[in-house]
Amino acid sequence: MRQETLEIQNQSAKQPLVIWVIFFATIISFMGLGLVDPILPAIAKQLNATPSQVSLLFSSYNLITGVAMLITGVVSSRVGVKWTLLTGILLIIVFSALAGSSNAISQIVGFRGGWGLGNSLFIATALSAIVGLSIGGTAKAIILYEAAIGLGISVGPLLGGELGSISWRGPFYGVSVLMVIAFFALLIKMPQVPKPKVKSSILDPIKALKYPGLLRLGLTAFLYNIGFFTLMAYSPFVMNLDEHGLGYVFLGWGLCLAITSVFVAPKIQARFGTVKSMCAMLILFALTLLSMGIWTDHAIVVIIAVIVAGLFLGTNNTLITTAVMQVAPVERATASAAYSFVRFIGGAIGPWLANKLAETYSPHVPFVTGAIFVLFAMLVVAFGRKHLAHVDTASH
């Protein structure tokens, strides 16, 4: 492990400064996702909201993020990468602060939608910028991006738990302050990146979905994200932990996600290939959700399963993101926008569906349903392997 770490550090040292500025901003951006998790039960209690109402914090965020992916290329091809990133960060600063100042669940849900708009402008552009500006090829760039996501997601819950124990408003204000730091870091350190010669159209991501491989990966992520956000948005309500406890559980989950996305995914992909590796990770994640569905009443089982799930999610995230960058003969930003548009719709459905199923039927049903969706995701990959066969060759 130490030798692998040194190798990554040696390769990383060659990266231009702008990569590390975007890397830092990406960490802070994705801290916003995990920051909210430890305070979901507290928001429900203090604002007299049901779990399904609170889950709309994820649904509005993901829905607007997904739909807005269609305009990210339009914006970045006209104002440039730097100002698209800065605009996205500015929107996150404003809407996270407004969410923290809200007094009703409907207001927070609405402001989280604005937050999602900023997030879409940032994350799609950040991915294409890191891939386009980094040294060492697409695969290494994706690993850097996924490492930033993993660090952000893992540190976010810890900070969210600490700030949330003071007030549920704390994490929202925390995101706003951290993104102010990211804004000025990018403003000062990031140079202007040349605009593409051809301006993107809002229809480009939709047209890109005509490529079977990209469509398969989008559908896979759509189904898999329903399971992913079942874990994110529903499990906090059955673990019977306070803000600190939830923060530590999701810290463990995020650390597993970060470590496997950087160190494990490339090795598994090299040895077994993308399709087999993705299928294996999706099956393991489905089994993890199923175990949570069977032993929902045993908090310790759910806690362990959430942390273990990070191992499979981190690996799969890197595998699927790398494949998206290789699978279609379109601009990377367009491929990323098309894929993200489809997957975030799944991320919008999952949180609300999980909590509604729990309220309507029983606490066990959401996890079992999530497992079924993830298994369908595996089947989409398995039966579409002929459209993904060239990914492993292209990534080398």
Short mmCIF file of C-alpha atoms in Angstrom, two decimals:
data_model
loop_
_atom_site.label_atom_id
_atom_site.label_comp_id
_atom_site.label_asym_id
_atom_site.label_seq_id
_atom_site.Cartn_x
_atom_site.Cartn_y
_atom_site.Cartn_z
CA MET A 1 0.00 0.00 0.00
CA ARG A 2 2.84 2.40 0.88
CA GLN A 3 4.55 1.76 -2.46
CA GLU A 4 1.27 2.43 -4.32
CA THR A 5 0.82 5.65 -2.37
CA LEU A 6 4.34 6.79 -3.25
CA GLU A 7 3.74 6.00 -6.93
CA ILE A 8 0.55 8.08 -6.96
CA GLN A 9 2.37 10.91 -5.15
CA ASN A 10 5.17 10.84 -7.73
CA GLN A 11 2.70 10.92 -10.61
CA SER A 12 0.62 13.55 -8.86
CA ALA A 13 3.60 15.86 -8.36
CA LYS A 14 3.79 16.26 -12.13
CA GLN A 15 0.28 17.66 -12.35
CA PRO A 16 -0.06 21.40 -13.07
CA LEU A 17 -1.17 23.66 -10.21
CA VAL A 18 -4.58 24.25 -11.79
CA ILE A 19 -5.42 20.57 -11.31
CA TRP A 20 -4.88 20.84 -7.57
CA VAL A 21 -6.98 23.99 -7.36
CA ILE A 22 -9.88 22.16 -9.07
CA PHE A 23 -9.16 19.10 -6.91
CA PHE A 24 -9.50 21.22 -3.75
CA ALA A 25 -12.72 22.84 -4.98
CA THR A 26 -14.17 19.43 -5.89
CA ILE A 27 -13.48 18.13 -2.37
CA ILE A 28 -15.39 21.05 -0.87
CA SER A 29 -18.19 20.73 -3.42
CA PHE A 30 -18.80 17.09 -2.55
CA MET A 31 -18.59 17.78 1.17
CA GLY A 32 -22.02 19.34 0.63
CA LEU A 33 -23.55 15.91 -0.03
CA GLY A 34 -22.28 14.23 3.12
CA LEU A 35 -22.73 17.27 5.36
CA VAL A 36 -26.51 16.90 5.16
CA ASP A 37 -26.74 13.20 6.11
CA PRO A 38 -26.19 13.47 9.89
CA ILE A 39 -28.88 16.17 10.26
CA LEU A 40 -31.76 14.52 8.36
CA PRO A 41 -33.50 13.16 11.51
CA ALA A 42 -32.88 16.48 13.33
CA ILE A 43 -34.48 18.48 10.51
CA ALA A 44 -37.48 16.14 10.50
CA LYS A 45 -37.92 16.52 14.26
CA GLN A 46 -37.36 20.28 14.56
CA LEU A 47 -39.40 21.27 11.50
CA ASN A 48 -42.17 18.70 12.13
CA ALA A 49 -41.54 17.03 8.77
CA THR A 50 -41.93 13.39 7.74
CA PRO A 51 -38.88 11.45 6.52
CA SER A 52 -40.26 11.48 2.95
CA GLN A 53 -40.57 15.29 3.11
CA VAL A 54 -37.01 15.60 4.39
CA SER A 55 -35.82 13.24 1.63
CA LEU A 56 -36.91 15.88 -0.88
CA LEU A 57 -33.70 17.73 0.11
CA PHE A 58 -31.93 15.07 -1.95
CA SER A 59 -34.64 14.80 -4.60
CA SER A 60 -34.81 18.50 -5.50
CA TYR A 61 -31.02 18.75 -5.45
CA ASN A 62 -30.54 15.74 -7.73
CA LEU A 63 -33.45 16.59 -10.06
CA ILE A 64 -32.23 20.12 -10.76
CA THR A 65 -28.62 18.90 -10.99
CA GLY A 66 -29.64 16.31 -13.60
CA VAL A 67 -31.80 18.59 -15.74
CA ALA A 68 -29.27 21.43 -15.54
CA MET A 69 -26.61 19.06 -16.91
CA LEU A 70 -28.18 19.76 -20.31
CA ILE A 71 -27.03 23.40 -20.15
CA THR A 72 -23.55 22.93 -18.67
CA GLY A 73 -21.95 22.54 -22.11
CA VAL A 74 -23.91 25.50 -23.46
CA VAL A 75 -22.67 27.71 -20.63
CA SER A 76 -19.03 26.52 -20.54
CA SER A 77 -18.60 26.76 -24.33
CA ARG A 78 -19.69 30.40 -24.20
CA VAL A 79 -18.22 31.79 -20.98
CA GLY A 80 -15.32 29.36 -20.59
CA VAL A 81 -14.41 26.69 -18.04
CA LYS A 82 -13.15 29.08 -15.36
CA TRP A 83 -16.26 31.26 -15.23
CA THR A 84 -18.59 28.27 -15.42
CA LEU A 85 -16.87 26.78 -12.36
CA LEU A 86 -16.99 30.11 -10.52
CA THR A 87 -20.66 30.66 -11.37
CA GLY A 88 -21.50 27.19 -10.07
CA ILE A 89 -19.61 27.81 -6.83
CA LEU A 90 -21.28 31.20 -6.36
CA LEU A 91 -24.73 29.63 -6.69
CA ILE A 92 -23.81 26.97 -4.11
CA ILE A 93 -22.61 29.70 -1.70
CA VAL A 94 -25.86 31.66 -2.01
CA PHE A 95 -28.36 28.80 -1.91
CA SER A 96 -26.67 26.83 0.89
CA ALA A 97 -26.70 29.98 3.03
CA LEU A 98 -30.37 30.57 2.19
CA ALA A 99 -31.20 26.95 3.10
CA GLY A 100 -29.54 27.45 6.47
CA SER A 101 -31.66 30.56 7.03
CA SER A 102 -34.95 28.79 6.23
CA ASN A 103 -37.74 28.06 8.70
CA ALA A 104 -39.80 25.57 6.68
CA ILE A 105 -38.99 22.29 4.97
CA SER A 106 -40.49 23.57 1.70
CA GLN A 107 -38.05 26.49 1.69
CA ILE A 108 -35.05 24.23 2.26
CA VAL A 109 -36.21 21.89 -0.53
CA GLY A 110 -36.51 24.85 -2.90
CA PHE A 111 -33.11 26.29 -2.02
CA ARG A 112 -31.53 22.85 -2.39
CA GLY A 113 -32.79 22.95 -5.98
CA GLY A 114 -30.84 26.18 -6.53
CA TRP A 115 -27.86 24.50 -4.88
CA GLY A 116 -28.26 21.67 -7.40
CA LEU A 117 -28.08 24.16 -10.28
CA GLY A 118 -24.74 25.42 -9.00
CA ASN A 119 -23.57 21.88 -8.40
CA SER A 120 -24.35 20.85 -11.99
CA LEU A 121 -22.36 23.74 -13.44
CA PHE A 122 -19.44 22.86 -11.20
CA ILE A 123 -19.17 19.08 -11.26
CA ALA A 124 -19.63 18.50 -15.02
CA THR A 125 -17.10 21.22 -15.82
CA ALA A 126 -14.67 20.08 -13.12
CA LEU A 127 -14.61 16.52 -14.46
CA SER A 128 -13.94 17.58 -18.06
CA ALA A 129 -11.37 20.17 -16.87
CA ILE A 130 -9.41 17.64 -14.81
CA VAL A 131 -9.47 15.12 -17.66
CA GLY A 132 -8.50 17.77 -20.23
CA LEU A 133 -5.76 19.52 -18.24
CA SER A 134 -4.13 16.68 -16.31
CA ILE A 135 -0.98 14.79 -17.24
CA GLY A 136 -0.94 11.00 -17.47
CA GLY A 137 -4.07 10.03 -19.39
CA THR A 138 -7.79 9.78 -18.80
CA ALA A 139 -7.69 6.89 -16.30
CA LYS A 140 -5.32 8.71 -13.91
CA ALA A 141 -7.37 11.89 -14.23
CA ILE A 142 -10.54 10.02 -13.33
CA ILE A 143 -8.82 8.55 -10.27
CA LEU A 144 -7.86 12.07 -9.15
CA TYR A 145 -11.44 13.24 -9.62
CA GLU A 146 -12.88 10.24 -7.77
CA ALA A 147 -10.32 10.74 -4.98
CA ALA A 148 -11.54 14.32 -4.56
CA ILE A 149 -15.13 13.09 -4.46
CA GLY A 150 -14.23 10.41 -1.91
CA LEU A 151 -12.38 12.85 0.34
CA GLY A 152 -15.24 15.33 0.15
CA ILE A 153 -17.88 12.72 0.87
CA SER A 154 -15.88 11.19 3.74
CA VAL A 155 -14.95 14.42 5.54
CA GLY A 156 -18.37 16.02 4.94
CA PRO A 157 -20.37 13.83 7.37
CA LEU A 158 -17.81 14.32 10.14
CA LEU A 159 -18.04 18.09 9.80
CA GLY A 160 -21.81 17.85 9.35
CA GLY A 161 -22.11 15.85 12.55
CA GLU A 162 -20.05 18.35 14.52
CA LEU A 163 -21.84 21.41 13.15
CA GLY A 164 -25.21 19.65 13.22
CA SER A 165 -24.86 18.88 16.93
CA ILE A 166 -24.86 22.65 17.50
CA SER A 167 -27.73 23.34 15.10
CA TRP A 168 -29.18 21.71 11.99
CA ARG A 169 -28.44 25.02 10.26
CA GLY A 170 -24.70 24.69 10.90
CA PRO A 171 -23.83 22.34 8.01
CA PHE A 172 -25.59 24.58 5.48
CA TYR A 173 -23.62 27.61 6.63
CA GLY A 174 -20.49 25.45 6.73
CA VAL A 175 -20.84 24.57 3.04
CA SER A 176 -21.31 28.23 2.20
CA VAL A 177 -18.13 29.28 4.03
CA LEU A 178 -16.04 26.47 2.55
CA MET A 179 -17.21 27.26 -0.98
CA VAL A 180 -16.20 30.91 -0.47
CA ILE A 181 -12.65 29.59 0.07
CA ALA A 182 -12.91 27.48 -3.09
CA PHE A 183 -14.26 30.47 -5.04
CA PHE A 184 -11.29 32.70 -4.25
CA ALA A 185 -8.79 29.84 -4.77
CA LEU A 186 -10.11 29.31 -8.30
CA LEU A 187 -10.47 33.03 -9.01
CA ILE A 188 -6.83 33.67 -8.13
CA LYS A 189 -5.07 30.50 -9.25
CA MET A 190 -6.95 29.16 -12.26
CA PRO A 191 -5.93 30.58 -15.64
CA GLN A 192 -8.36 31.12 -18.48
CA VAL A 193 -8.84 27.90 -20.44
CA PRO A 194 -9.43 28.42 -24.18
CA LYS A 195 -13.07 28.09 -25.17
CA PRO A 196 -13.94 25.29 -27.61
CA LYS A 197 -14.10 26.34 -31.25
CA VAL A 198 -17.59 24.88 -31.61
CA LYS A 199 -20.28 26.11 -29.22
CA SER A 200 -22.35 23.36 -27.58
CA SER A 201 -26.08 23.01 -28.03
CA ILE A 202 -28.57 22.06 -25.32
CA LEU A 203 -29.47 19.05 -27.47
CA ASP A 204 -25.89 17.70 -27.64
CA PRO A 205 -26.14 15.56 -24.46
CA ILE A 206 -29.51 14.17 -25.61
CA LYS A 207 -28.07 13.31 -29.03
CA ALA A 208 -25.07 11.65 -27.37
CA LEU A 209 -27.41 9.11 -25.78
CA LYS A 210 -27.92 7.58 -29.22
CA TYR A 211 -24.63 5.77 -28.66
CA PRO A 212 -25.63 2.42 -27.10
CA GLY A 213 -22.66 2.25 -24.73
CA LEU A 214 -23.30 5.68 -23.22
CA LEU A 215 -27.03 5.00 -22.95
CA ARG A 216 -26.32 1.68 -21.20
CA LEU A 217 -24.05 3.36 -18.67
CA GLY A 218 -26.63 6.10 -18.08
CA LEU A 219 -29.40 3.57 -17.45
CA THR A 220 -27.09 1.57 -15.22
CA ALA A 221 -26.34 4.64 -13.12
CA PHE A 222 -30.04 5.62 -13.08
CA LEU A 223 -30.97 2.29 -11.50
CA TYR A 224 -27.91 2.06 -9.29
CA ASN A 225 -28.43 5.60 -7.95
CA ILE A 226 -31.86 4.60 -6.64
CA GLY A 227 -30.07 2.09 -4.41
CA PHE A 228 -27.26 4.55 -3.65
CA PHE A 229 -29.63 7.24 -2.40
CA THR A 230 -31.77 4.74 -0.55
CA LEU A 231 -28.68 4.19 1.56
CA MET A 232 -27.87 7.91 1.79
CA ALA A 233 -31.33 9.31 2.50
CA TYR A 234 -33.11 6.48 4.33
CA SER A 235 -30.53 4.66 6.48
CA PRO A 236 -30.04 7.65 8.87
CA PHE A 237 -33.63 7.15 10.04
CA VAL A 238 -33.12 3.51 11.12
CA MET A 239 -29.66 3.66 12.75
CA ASN A 240 -30.97 5.34 15.93
CA LEU A 241 -27.89 7.56 16.24
CA ASP A 242 -27.45 11.24 17.03
CA GLU A 243 -25.70 13.74 14.73
CA HIS A 244 -22.24 12.75 16.01
CA GLY A 245 -22.90 9.04 15.55
CA LEU A 246 -24.28 9.45 12.04
CA GLY A 247 -21.29 11.64 11.18
CA TYR A 248 -18.84 8.90 12.21
CA VAL A 249 -20.74 6.16 10.35
CA PHE A 250 -20.76 8.12 7.11
CA LEU A 251 -17.13 9.09 7.68
CA GLY A 252 -16.29 5.37 7.66
CA TRP A 253 -18.46 4.89 4.57
CA GLY A 254 -16.76 7.78 2.79
CA LEU A 255 -13.24 6.63 3.69
CA CYS A 256 -14.00 3.17 2.26
CA LEU A 257 -15.36 4.87 -0.85
CA ALA A 258 -12.28 7.09 -1.22
CA ILE A 259 -9.73 4.31 -0.70
CA THR A 260 -11.32 1.86 -3.12
CA SER A 261 -11.92 4.50 -5.80
CA VAL A 262 -8.19 5.32 -5.88
CA PHE A 263 -6.38 2.08 -5.04
CA VAL A 264 -8.75 -0.82 -5.71
CA ALA A 265 -10.73 0.13 -8.83
CA PRO A 266 -7.71 0.42 -11.21
CA LYS A 267 -6.34 -2.97 -10.10
CA ILE A 268 -9.68 -4.75 -10.42
CA GLN A 269 -10.30 -3.17 -13.82
CA ALA A 270 -6.84 -4.19 -15.07
CA ARG A 271 -7.28 -7.77 -13.90
CA PHE A 272 -10.92 -8.55 -14.69
CA GLY A 273 -12.03 -5.86 -17.16
CA THR A 274 -14.62 -3.11 -16.77
CA VAL A 275 -17.84 -5.07 -17.36
CA LYS A 276 -17.04 -8.02 -15.09
CA SER A 277 -15.78 -5.69 -12.37
CA MET A 278 -18.88 -3.47 -12.52
CA CYS A 279 -21.20 -6.48 -12.43
CA ALA A 280 -19.38 -7.88 -9.38
CA MET A 281 -19.53 -4.56 -7.50
CA LEU A 282 -23.23 -4.09 -8.29
CA ILE A 283 -24.05 -7.61 -7.09
CA LEU A 284 -22.12 -7.04 -3.86
CA PHE A 285 -23.86 -3.70 -3.29
CA ALA A 286 -27.26 -5.30 -3.96
CA LEU A 287 -26.50 -8.03 -1.41
CA THR A 288 -25.47 -5.36 1.10
CA LEU A 289 -28.78 -3.54 0.64
CA LEU A 290 -30.64 -6.85 0.93
CA SER A 291 -28.93 -7.58 4.25
CA MET A 292 -30.00 -4.14 5.47
CA GLY A 293 -33.55 -4.99 4.39
CA ILE A 294 -33.55 -8.29 6.27
CA TRP A 295 -31.98 -6.95 9.48
CA THR A 296 -33.39 -3.41 9.46
CA ASP A 297 -34.35 -3.70 13.14
CA HIS A 298 -30.74 -4.43 14.14
CA ALA A 299 -29.01 -1.03 14.07
CA ILE A 300 -25.50 -2.53 14.31
CA VAL A 301 -26.08 -4.57 11.12
CA VAL A 302 -27.27 -1.47 9.25
CA ILE A 303 -24.29 0.56 10.52
CA ILE A 304 -21.76 -2.08 9.43
CA ALA A 305 -23.52 -2.54 6.08
CA VAL A 306 -23.45 1.21 5.34
CA ILE A 307 -19.69 1.34 5.95
CA VAL A 308 -19.01 -1.84 3.94
CA ALA A 309 -21.14 -0.51 1.06
CA GLY A 310 -18.56 2.25 0.61
CA LEU A 311 -16.07 -0.38 -0.60
CA PHE A 312 -18.30 -1.39 -3.49
CA LEU A 313 -19.59 2.10 -4.28
CA GLY A 314 -16.11 3.63 -4.50
CA THR A 315 -14.90 0.92 -6.85
CA ASN A 316 -17.98 1.10 -9.05
CA ASN A 317 -17.96 4.91 -9.23
CA THR A 318 -14.45 4.96 -10.68
CA LEU A 319 -15.18 2.10 -13.09
CA ILE A 320 -18.33 3.69 -14.50
CA THR A 321 -16.92 7.23 -14.69
CA THR A 322 -13.84 5.99 -16.54
CA ALA A 323 -16.04 4.06 -18.95
CA VAL A 324 -18.22 7.12 -19.65
CA MET A 325 -15.15 9.11 -20.71
CA GLN A 326 -14.24 6.40 -23.25
CA VAL A 327 -17.47 4.93 -24.52
CA ALA A 328 -18.80 7.51 -27.01
CA PRO A 329 -17.08 9.50 -29.80
CA VAL A 330 -18.20 12.88 -28.39
CA GLU A 331 -16.58 15.61 -26.30
CA ARG A 332 -15.86 14.51 -22.74
CA ALA A 333 -17.99 17.31 -21.32
CA THR A 334 -20.92 16.23 -23.53
CA ALA A 335 -20.56 12.58 -22.52
CA SER A 336 -20.38 13.57 -18.85
CA ALA A 337 -23.47 15.80 -19.16
CA ALA A 338 -25.50 13.10 -20.95
CA TYR A 339 -24.59 10.43 -18.42
CA SER A 340 -25.15 12.72 -15.44
CA PHE A 341 -28.52 13.88 -16.76
CA VAL A 342 -29.81 10.29 -16.69
CA ARG A 343 -28.16 9.19 -13.44
CA PHE A 344 -29.24 12.19 -11.37
CA ILE A 345 -32.87 11.53 -12.27
CA GLY A 346 -32.43 8.20 -10.48
CA GLY A 347 -30.86 10.10 -7.61
CA ALA A 348 -33.99 12.27 -7.45
CA ILE A 349 -36.39 9.31 -7.36
CA GLY A 350 -34.48 7.14 -4.88
CA PRO A 351 -34.62 9.25 -1.67
CA TRP A 352 -38.35 10.04 -1.88
CA LEU A 353 -39.30 6.52 -2.98
CA ALA A 354 -37.36 4.88 -0.14
CA ASN A 355 -38.92 6.96 2.63
CA LYS A 356 -42.40 6.77 1.09
CA LEU A 357 -42.17 2.97 0.93
CA ALA A 358 -41.16 2.90 4.60
CA GLU A 359 -44.10 5.09 5.59
CA THR A 360 -46.57 3.09 3.48
CA TYR A 361 -45.40 -0.48 4.07
CA SER A 362 -42.57 -1.28 6.48
CA PRO A 363 -38.99 -0.18 7.32
CA HIS A 364 -37.62 -3.24 5.49
CA VAL A 365 -39.15 -2.54 2.07
CA PRO A 366 -36.94 0.40 0.94
CA PHE A 367 -33.67 -1.56 1.25
CA VAL A 368 -35.10 -4.62 -0.52
CA THR A 369 -36.48 -2.41 -3.30
CA GLY A 370 -33.13 -0.64 -3.61
CA ALA A 371 -31.39 -4.01 -3.93
CA ILE A 372 -33.75 -4.99 -6.78
CA PHE A 373 -33.00 -1.77 -8.66
CA VAL A 374 -29.24 -2.35 -8.27
CA LEU A 375 -29.61 -5.91 -9.60
CA PHE A 376 -31.44 -4.51 -12.64
CA ALA A 377 -28.50 -2.12 -13.08
CA MET A 378 -26.15 -5.12 -13.15
CA LEU A 379 -28.29 -6.80 -15.83
CA VAL A 380 -28.17 -3.66 -17.99
CA VAL A 381 -24.36 -3.78 -17.85
CA ALA A 382 -24.12 -7.53 -18.37
CA PHE A 383 -26.40 -7.61 -21.42
CA GLY A 384 -24.75 -4.52 -22.90
CA ARG A 385 -21.18 -5.80 -22.68
CA LYS A 386 -20.70 -5.79 -26.48
CA HIS A 387 -21.17 -2.00 -26.43
CA LEU A 388 -18.58 -1.60 -23.66
CA ALA A 389 -15.94 -4.06 -24.86
CA HIS A 390 -13.63 -1.37 -26.26
CA VAL A 391 -13.47 0.63 -22.98
CA ASP A 392 -10.60 -1.38 -21.49
CA THR A 393 -8.51 -0.95 -24.64
CA ALA A 394 -9.22 2.79 -24.83
CA SER A 395 -8.23 3.45 -21.22
CA HIS A 396 -4.67 2.24 -21.70
#
